[in-house]
CSV table of C-alpha atoms in Angstrom, one decimal:
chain,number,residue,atom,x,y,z
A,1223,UNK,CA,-5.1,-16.6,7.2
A,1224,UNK,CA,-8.5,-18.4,7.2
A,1225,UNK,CA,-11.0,-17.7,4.4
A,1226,UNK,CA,-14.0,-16.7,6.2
A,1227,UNK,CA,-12.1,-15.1,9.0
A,1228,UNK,CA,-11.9,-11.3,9.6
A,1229,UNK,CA,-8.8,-9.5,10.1
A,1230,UNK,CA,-7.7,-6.7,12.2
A,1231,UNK,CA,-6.1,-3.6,10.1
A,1232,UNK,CA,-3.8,-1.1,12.0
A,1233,UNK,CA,-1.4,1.6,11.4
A,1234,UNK,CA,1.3,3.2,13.0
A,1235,UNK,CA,2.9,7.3,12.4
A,1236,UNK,CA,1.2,10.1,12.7
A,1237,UNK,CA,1.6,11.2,8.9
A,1238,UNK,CA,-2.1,10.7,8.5
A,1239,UNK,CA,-3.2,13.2,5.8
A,1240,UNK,CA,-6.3,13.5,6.8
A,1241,UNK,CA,-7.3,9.9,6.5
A,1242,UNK,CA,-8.9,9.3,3.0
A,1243,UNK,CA,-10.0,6.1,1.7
A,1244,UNK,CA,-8.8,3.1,1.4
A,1245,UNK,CA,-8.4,-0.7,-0.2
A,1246,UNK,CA,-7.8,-4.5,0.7
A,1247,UNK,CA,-7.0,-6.0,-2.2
A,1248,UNK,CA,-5.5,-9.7,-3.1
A,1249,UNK,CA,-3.4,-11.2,-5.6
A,1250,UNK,CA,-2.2,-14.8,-6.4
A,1251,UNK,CA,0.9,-13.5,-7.9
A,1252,UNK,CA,3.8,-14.3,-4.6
A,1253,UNK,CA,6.2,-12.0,-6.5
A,1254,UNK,CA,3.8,-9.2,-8.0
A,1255,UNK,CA,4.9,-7.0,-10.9
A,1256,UNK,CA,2.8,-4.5,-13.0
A,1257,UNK,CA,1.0,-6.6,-14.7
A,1258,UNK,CA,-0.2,-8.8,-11.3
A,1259,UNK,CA,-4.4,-8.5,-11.1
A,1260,UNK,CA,-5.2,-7.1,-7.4
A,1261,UNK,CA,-8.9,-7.8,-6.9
A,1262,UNK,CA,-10.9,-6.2,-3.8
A,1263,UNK,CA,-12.7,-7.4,-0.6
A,1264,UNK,CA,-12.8,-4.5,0.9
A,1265,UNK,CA,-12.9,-0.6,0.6
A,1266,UNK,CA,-12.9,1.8,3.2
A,1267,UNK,CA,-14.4,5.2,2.2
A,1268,UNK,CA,-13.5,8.1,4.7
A,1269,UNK,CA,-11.8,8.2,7.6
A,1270,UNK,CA,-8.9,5.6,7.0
A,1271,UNK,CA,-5.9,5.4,8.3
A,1272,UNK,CA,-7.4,8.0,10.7
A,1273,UNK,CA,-10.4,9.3,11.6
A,1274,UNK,CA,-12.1,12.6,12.3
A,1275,UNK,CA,-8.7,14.7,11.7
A,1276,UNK,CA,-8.1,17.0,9.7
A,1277,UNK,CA,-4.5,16.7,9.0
A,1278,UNK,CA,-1.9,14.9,11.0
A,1279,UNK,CA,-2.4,13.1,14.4
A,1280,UNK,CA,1.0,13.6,15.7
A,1281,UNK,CA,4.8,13.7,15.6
A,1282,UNK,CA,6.0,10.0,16.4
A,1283,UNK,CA,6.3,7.8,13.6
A,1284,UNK,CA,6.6,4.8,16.2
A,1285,UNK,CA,3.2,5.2,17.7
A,1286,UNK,CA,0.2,3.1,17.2
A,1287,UNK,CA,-3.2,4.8,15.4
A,1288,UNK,CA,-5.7,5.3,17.6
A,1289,UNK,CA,-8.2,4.0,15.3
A,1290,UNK,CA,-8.4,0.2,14.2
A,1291,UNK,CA,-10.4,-1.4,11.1
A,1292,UNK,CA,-11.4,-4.6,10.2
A,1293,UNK,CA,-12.2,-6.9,6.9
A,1294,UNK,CA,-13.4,-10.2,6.2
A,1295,UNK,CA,-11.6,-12.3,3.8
A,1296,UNK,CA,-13.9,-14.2,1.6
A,1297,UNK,CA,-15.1,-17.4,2.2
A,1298,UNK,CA,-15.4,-18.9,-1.7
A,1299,UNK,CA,-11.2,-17.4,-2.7
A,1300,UNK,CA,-9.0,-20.0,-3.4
A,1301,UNK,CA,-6.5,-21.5,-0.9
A,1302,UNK,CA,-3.1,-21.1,-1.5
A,1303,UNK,CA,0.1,-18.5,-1.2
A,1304,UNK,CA,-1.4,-14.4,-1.9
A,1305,UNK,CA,-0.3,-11.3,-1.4
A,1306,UNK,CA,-2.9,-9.0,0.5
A,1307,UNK,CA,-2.1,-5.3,-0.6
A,1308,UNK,CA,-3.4,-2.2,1.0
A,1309,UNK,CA,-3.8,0.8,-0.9
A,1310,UNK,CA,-4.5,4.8,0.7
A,1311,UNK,CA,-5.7,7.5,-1.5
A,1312,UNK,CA,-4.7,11.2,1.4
A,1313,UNK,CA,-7.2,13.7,1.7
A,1314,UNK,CA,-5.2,16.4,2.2
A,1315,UNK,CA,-1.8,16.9,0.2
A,1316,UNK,CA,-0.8,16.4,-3.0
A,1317,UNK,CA,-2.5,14.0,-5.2
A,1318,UNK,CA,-1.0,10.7,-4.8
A,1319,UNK,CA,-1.5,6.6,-4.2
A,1320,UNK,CA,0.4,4.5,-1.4
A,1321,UNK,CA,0.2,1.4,-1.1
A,1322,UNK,CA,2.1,-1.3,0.9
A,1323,UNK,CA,1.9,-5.4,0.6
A,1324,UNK,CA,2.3,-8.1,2.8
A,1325,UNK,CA,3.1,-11.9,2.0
A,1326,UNK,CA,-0.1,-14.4,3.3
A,1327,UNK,CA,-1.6,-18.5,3.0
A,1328,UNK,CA,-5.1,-18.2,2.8
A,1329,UNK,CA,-6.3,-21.7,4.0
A,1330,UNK,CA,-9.6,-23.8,5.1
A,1331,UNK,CA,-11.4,-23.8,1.8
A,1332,UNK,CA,-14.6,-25.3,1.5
A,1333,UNK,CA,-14.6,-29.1,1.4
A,1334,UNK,CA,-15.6,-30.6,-1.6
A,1335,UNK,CA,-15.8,-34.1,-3.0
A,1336,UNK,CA,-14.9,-32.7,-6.9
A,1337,UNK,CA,-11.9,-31.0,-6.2
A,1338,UNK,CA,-11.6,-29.8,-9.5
A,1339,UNK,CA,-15.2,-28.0,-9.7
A,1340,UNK,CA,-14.2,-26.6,-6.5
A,1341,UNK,CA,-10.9,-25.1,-7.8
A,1342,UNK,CA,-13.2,-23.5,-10.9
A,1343,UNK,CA,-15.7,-22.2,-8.5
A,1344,UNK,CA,-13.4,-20.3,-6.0
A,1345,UNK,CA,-11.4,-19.0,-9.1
A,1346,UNK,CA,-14.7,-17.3,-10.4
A,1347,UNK,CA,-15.7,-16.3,-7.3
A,1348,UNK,CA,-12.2,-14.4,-7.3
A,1349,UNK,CA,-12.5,-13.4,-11.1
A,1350,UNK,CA,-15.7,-11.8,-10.2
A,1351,UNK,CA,-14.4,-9.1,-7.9
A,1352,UNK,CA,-13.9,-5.7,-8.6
A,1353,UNK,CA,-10.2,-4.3,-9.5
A,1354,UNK,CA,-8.4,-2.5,-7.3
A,1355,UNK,CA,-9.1,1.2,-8.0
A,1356,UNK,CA,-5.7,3.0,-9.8
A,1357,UNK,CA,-5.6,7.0,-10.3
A,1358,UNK,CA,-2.8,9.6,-9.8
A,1359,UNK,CA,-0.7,8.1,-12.2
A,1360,UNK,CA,-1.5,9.5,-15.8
A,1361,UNK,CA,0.5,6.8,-17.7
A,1362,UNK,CA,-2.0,4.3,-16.9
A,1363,UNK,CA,-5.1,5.8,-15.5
A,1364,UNK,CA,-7.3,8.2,-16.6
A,1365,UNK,CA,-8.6,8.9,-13.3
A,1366,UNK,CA,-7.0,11.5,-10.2
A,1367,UNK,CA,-8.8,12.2,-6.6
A,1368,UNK,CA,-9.8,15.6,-5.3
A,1369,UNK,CA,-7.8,17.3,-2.7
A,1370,UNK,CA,-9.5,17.8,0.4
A,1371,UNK,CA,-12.1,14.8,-0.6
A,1372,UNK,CA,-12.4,11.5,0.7
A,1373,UNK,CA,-12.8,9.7,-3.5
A,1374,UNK,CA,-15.6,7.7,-3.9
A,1375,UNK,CA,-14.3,4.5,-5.7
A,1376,UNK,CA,-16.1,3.5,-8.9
A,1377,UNK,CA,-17.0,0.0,-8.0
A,1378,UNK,CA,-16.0,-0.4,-4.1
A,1379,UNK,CA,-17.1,-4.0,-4.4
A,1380,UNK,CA,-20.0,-5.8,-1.5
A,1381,UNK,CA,-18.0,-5.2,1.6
A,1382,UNK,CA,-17.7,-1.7,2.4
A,1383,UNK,CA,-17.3,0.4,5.6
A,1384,UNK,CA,-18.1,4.3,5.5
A,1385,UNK,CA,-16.4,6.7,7.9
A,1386,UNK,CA,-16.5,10.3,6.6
A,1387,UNK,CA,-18.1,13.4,8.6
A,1388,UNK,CA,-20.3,15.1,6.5
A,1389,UNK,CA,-20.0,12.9,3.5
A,1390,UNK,CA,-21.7,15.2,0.8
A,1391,UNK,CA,-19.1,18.0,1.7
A,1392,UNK,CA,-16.3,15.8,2.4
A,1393,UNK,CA,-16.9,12.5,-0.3
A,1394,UNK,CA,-16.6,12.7,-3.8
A,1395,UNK,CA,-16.1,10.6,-7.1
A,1396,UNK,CA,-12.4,10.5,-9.0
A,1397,UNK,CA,-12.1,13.3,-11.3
A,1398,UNK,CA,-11.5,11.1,-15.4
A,1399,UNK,CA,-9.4,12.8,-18.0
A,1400,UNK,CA,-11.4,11.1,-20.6
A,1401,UNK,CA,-8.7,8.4,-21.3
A,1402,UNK,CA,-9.6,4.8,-22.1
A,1403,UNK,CA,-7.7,3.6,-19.2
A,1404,UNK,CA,-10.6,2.9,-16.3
A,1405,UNK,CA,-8.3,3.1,-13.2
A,1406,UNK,CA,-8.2,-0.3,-12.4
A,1407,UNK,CA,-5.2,-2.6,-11.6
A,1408,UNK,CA,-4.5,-6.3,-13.2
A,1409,UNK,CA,-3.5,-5.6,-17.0
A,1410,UNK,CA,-4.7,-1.9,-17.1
A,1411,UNK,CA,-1.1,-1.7,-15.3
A,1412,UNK,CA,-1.8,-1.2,-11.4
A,1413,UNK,CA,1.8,0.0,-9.9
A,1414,UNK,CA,3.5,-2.3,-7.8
A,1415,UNK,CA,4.5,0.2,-5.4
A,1416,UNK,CA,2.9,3.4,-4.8
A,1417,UNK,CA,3.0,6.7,-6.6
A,1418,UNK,CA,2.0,10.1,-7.9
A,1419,UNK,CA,2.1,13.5,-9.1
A,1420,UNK,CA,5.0,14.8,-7.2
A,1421,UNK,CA,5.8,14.1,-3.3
A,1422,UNK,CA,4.3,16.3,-1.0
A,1423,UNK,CA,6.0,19.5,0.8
A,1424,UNK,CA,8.5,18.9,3.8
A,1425,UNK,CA,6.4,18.6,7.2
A,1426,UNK,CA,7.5,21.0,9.6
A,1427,UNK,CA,10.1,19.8,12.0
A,1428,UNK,CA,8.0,19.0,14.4
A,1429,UNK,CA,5.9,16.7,12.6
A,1430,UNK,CA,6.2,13.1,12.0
A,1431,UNK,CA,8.6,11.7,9.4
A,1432,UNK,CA,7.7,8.5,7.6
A,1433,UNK,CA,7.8,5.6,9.6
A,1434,UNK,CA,9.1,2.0,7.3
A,1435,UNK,CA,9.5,1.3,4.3
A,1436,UNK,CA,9.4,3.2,0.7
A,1437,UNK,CA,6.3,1.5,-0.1
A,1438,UNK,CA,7.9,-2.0,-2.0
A,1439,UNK,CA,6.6,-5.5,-1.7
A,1440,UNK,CA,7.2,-7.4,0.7
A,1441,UNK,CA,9.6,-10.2,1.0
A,1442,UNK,CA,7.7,-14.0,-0.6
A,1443,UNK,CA,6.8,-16.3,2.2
A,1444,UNK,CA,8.4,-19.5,2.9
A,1445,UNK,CA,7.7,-23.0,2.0
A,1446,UNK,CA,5.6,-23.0,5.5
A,1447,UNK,CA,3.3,-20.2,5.1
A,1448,UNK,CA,3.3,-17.1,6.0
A,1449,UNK,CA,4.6,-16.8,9.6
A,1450,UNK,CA,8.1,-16.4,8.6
A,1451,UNK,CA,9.0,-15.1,5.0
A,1452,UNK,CA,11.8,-14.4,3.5
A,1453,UNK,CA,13.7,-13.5,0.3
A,1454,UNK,CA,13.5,-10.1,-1.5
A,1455,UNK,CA,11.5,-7.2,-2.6
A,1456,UNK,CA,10.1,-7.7,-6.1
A,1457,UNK,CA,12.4,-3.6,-7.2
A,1458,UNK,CA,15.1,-3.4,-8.8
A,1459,UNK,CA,18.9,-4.2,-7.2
A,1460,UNK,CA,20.4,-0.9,-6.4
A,1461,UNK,CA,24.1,-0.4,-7.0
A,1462,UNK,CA,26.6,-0.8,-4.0
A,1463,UNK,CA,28.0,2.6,-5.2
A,1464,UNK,CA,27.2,5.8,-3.0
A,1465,UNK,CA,24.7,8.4,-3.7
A,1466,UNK,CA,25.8,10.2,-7.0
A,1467,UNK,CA,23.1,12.8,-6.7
A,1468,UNK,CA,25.0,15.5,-4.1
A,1469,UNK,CA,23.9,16.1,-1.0
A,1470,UNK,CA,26.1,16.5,2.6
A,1471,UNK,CA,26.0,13.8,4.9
A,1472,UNK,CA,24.3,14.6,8.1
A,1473,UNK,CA,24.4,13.5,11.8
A,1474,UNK,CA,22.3,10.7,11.3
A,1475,UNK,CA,24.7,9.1,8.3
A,1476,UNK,CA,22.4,10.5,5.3
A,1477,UNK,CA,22.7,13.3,2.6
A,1478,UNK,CA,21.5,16.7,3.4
A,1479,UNK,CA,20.8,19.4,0.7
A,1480,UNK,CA,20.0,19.5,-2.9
A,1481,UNK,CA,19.7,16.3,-4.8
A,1482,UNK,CA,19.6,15.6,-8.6
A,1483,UNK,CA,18.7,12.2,-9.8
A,1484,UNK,CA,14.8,12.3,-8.4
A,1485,UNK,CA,13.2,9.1,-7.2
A,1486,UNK,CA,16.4,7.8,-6.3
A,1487,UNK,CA,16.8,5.7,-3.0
A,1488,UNK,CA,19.5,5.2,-0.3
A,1489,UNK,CA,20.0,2.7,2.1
A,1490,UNK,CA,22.0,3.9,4.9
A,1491,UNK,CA,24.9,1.7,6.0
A,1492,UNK,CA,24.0,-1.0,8.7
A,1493,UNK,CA,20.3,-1.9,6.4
A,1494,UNK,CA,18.1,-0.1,9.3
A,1495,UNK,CA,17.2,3.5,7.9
A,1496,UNK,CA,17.0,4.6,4.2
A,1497,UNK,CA,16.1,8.3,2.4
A,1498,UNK,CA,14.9,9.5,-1.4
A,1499,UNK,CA,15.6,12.6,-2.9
A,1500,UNK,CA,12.6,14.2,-3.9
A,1501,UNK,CA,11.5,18.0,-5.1
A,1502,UNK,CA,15.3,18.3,-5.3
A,1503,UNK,CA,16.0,17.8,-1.8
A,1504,UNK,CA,17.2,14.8,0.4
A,1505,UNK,CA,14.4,13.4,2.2
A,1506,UNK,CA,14.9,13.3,6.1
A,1507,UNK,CA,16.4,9.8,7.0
A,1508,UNK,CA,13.3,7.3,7.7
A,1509,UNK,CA,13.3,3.9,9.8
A,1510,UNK,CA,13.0,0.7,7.1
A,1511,UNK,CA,10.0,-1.5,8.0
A,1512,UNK,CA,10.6,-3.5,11.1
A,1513,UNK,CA,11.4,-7.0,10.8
A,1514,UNK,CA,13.1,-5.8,7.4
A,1515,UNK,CA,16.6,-4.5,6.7
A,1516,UNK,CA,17.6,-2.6,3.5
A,1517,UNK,CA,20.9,-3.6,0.8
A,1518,UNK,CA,23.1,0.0,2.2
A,1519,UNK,CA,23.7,1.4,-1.8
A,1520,UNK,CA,21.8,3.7,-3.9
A,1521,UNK,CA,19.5,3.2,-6.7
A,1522,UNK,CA,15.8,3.9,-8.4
A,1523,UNK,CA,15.0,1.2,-6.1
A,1524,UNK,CA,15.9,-0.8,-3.0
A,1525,UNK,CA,16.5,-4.0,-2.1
A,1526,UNK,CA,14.5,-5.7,0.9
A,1527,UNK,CA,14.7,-8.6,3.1
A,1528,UNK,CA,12.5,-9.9,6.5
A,1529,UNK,CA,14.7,-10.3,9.1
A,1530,UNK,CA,11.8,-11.7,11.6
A,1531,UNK,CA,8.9,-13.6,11.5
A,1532,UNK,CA,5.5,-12.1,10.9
A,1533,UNK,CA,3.0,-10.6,13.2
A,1534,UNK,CA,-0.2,-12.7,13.3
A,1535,UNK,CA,-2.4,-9.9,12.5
A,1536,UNK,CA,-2.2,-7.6,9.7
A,1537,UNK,CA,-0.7,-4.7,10.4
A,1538,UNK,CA,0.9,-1.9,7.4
A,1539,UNK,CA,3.4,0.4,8.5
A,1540,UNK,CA,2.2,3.8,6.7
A,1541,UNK,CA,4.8,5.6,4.8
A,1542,UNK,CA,5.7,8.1,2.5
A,1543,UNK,CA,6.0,5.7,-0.2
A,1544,UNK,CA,7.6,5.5,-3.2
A,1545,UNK,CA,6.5,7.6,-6.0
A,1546,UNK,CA,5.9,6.6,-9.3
A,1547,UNK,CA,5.4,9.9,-11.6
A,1548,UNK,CA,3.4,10.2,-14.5
């Protein structure tokens, strides 16, 4: 991925929301953990992943968004393995942050004959951005969003794209509980998956279901970039066992019914599809990412590897993501 070079963003499922806003954000960590510092070139307020709807676009989880975004990656960052995470704050629905990551190289720095005032310059040029904006999570930010708003991040950062209708009735800032903790990520604590207050209510059955993975990081890249990666998601192992947390098994190979241990994860036999119980209840069973495949067991968390090479554009499968509660 170029510095200097802009980047086409694109979604597929119809699980929309009613867009919200959104954030690029980048981090030199290959295998990111809570403490990784996600920085920001670019925030989308309004109207991402969809715009002009009010709820959800339609019921196939395999189907392309209609609408497209781009962002520029910055010409001063330094070169080297990243991981580019985007994160969604919904409009509509409970209150809650997604967010889904994707291996990259950023290459074709500046050319400089002090290579060592160039590596000090493109690190403060990265230092300087803003942090990636953090809220719905009460054990480590003081901030939530507004249901039925589009939030207004505290510091979006120089490269910003506005697509709200009627932003005064349909923008506003983050509600703050008056914590010390100011939302951001890096050392403040940013998840590295996404979460919330509580997963939202089953869509009607003709609705879309979530289409790819639970929200995890994606697998490191390889010694040769980022066109192929490989290896595993930076969660926790779960056990080979099956799901302990009751259920029926359905049609499809899942658990249907009432569930106990909530959060948990399982990955269906054969690595392609996986489900969560959540509110109580088994989740329907949702299609894994593709190029990935899943470890088939049950856990607070699931194990993920690429199967394929990368697509040469960016593109984040949209999910119900994993949760993280307060």
């Amino acid at each position: 991925m170029p510095l200097g070079s802009t980047q086409k963003l694109a979604f597929k499922g119809g699980a929309t929301h009613g867009g919200g806003s959104c954030q690029v954000s980048v981090t030199y960590d290959k295998n990111p953990t809570p403490k990784s510092q996600f920085k920001v070139i670019h925030s989308i307020i309004g109207g991402c992943p969809a715009k002009n709807t009010e709820g959800n676009i339609g019921g196939d989880p395999n189907a392309a968004d209609p609408d497209t975004y781009s962002f520029k990656v910055p010409d001063d960052l330094p070169t080297g393995q990243a991981t580019l995470a985007w994160t969604w704050y919904n409009k509509v629905g409970n209150r809650e942050i997604y967010m889904n990551c994707a291996p990259v190289t950023f290459t074709g720095g500046k050319s400089k004959r002090n290579e060592s005032m160039v590596e000090l310059r493109d690190q403060s040029a990265f230092d300087k951005l803003p942090d990636m904006f953090v809220a719905n999570i009460q054990s480590i930010s003081k901030y939530s969003t507004l249901d039925s708003k589009n939030v207004i991040f505290p510091d979006p950062g120089k490269s910003v794209d506005h697509f709200s209708v009627k932003p005064d009735d349909n923008d506003a800032p983050p509600a703050s509980s008056g914590g010390s903790n100011d939302g951001s990520g890096g050392d403040s604590g940013a998840p590295p998956a996404s979460g919330g207050q509580g997963p939202p209510p089953p869509p009607p059955a003709a609705s879309a279901s979530p289409s790819a993975s639970p929200g995890v990081f994606a697998p490191t890249p390889s010694s040769g970039g980022s066109e192929a990666p490989s290896g595993t998601a930076a969660v926790p192992q779960p056990s080979s066992a099956p799901p302990s947390s009751g259920g029926n098994s359905s049609s499809a190979g899942g658990q249907t019914g009432p569930c106990s241990n909530e959060g948990e994860f399982s990955c269906l036999a054969g690595g392609a599809s996986f489900q969560q119980c959540a509110s109580g209840q088994w989740s329907v069973v949702q299609q894994v990412a593709e190029g990935t495949t899943c470890s088939p067991g049950s856990g607070t968390g699931m194990k993920i590897a690429a199967v394929a090479p990368a697509k040469r554009h960016v593109r984040f499968p949209r999910s119900h993501a994993r949760r993280i509660h307060a």
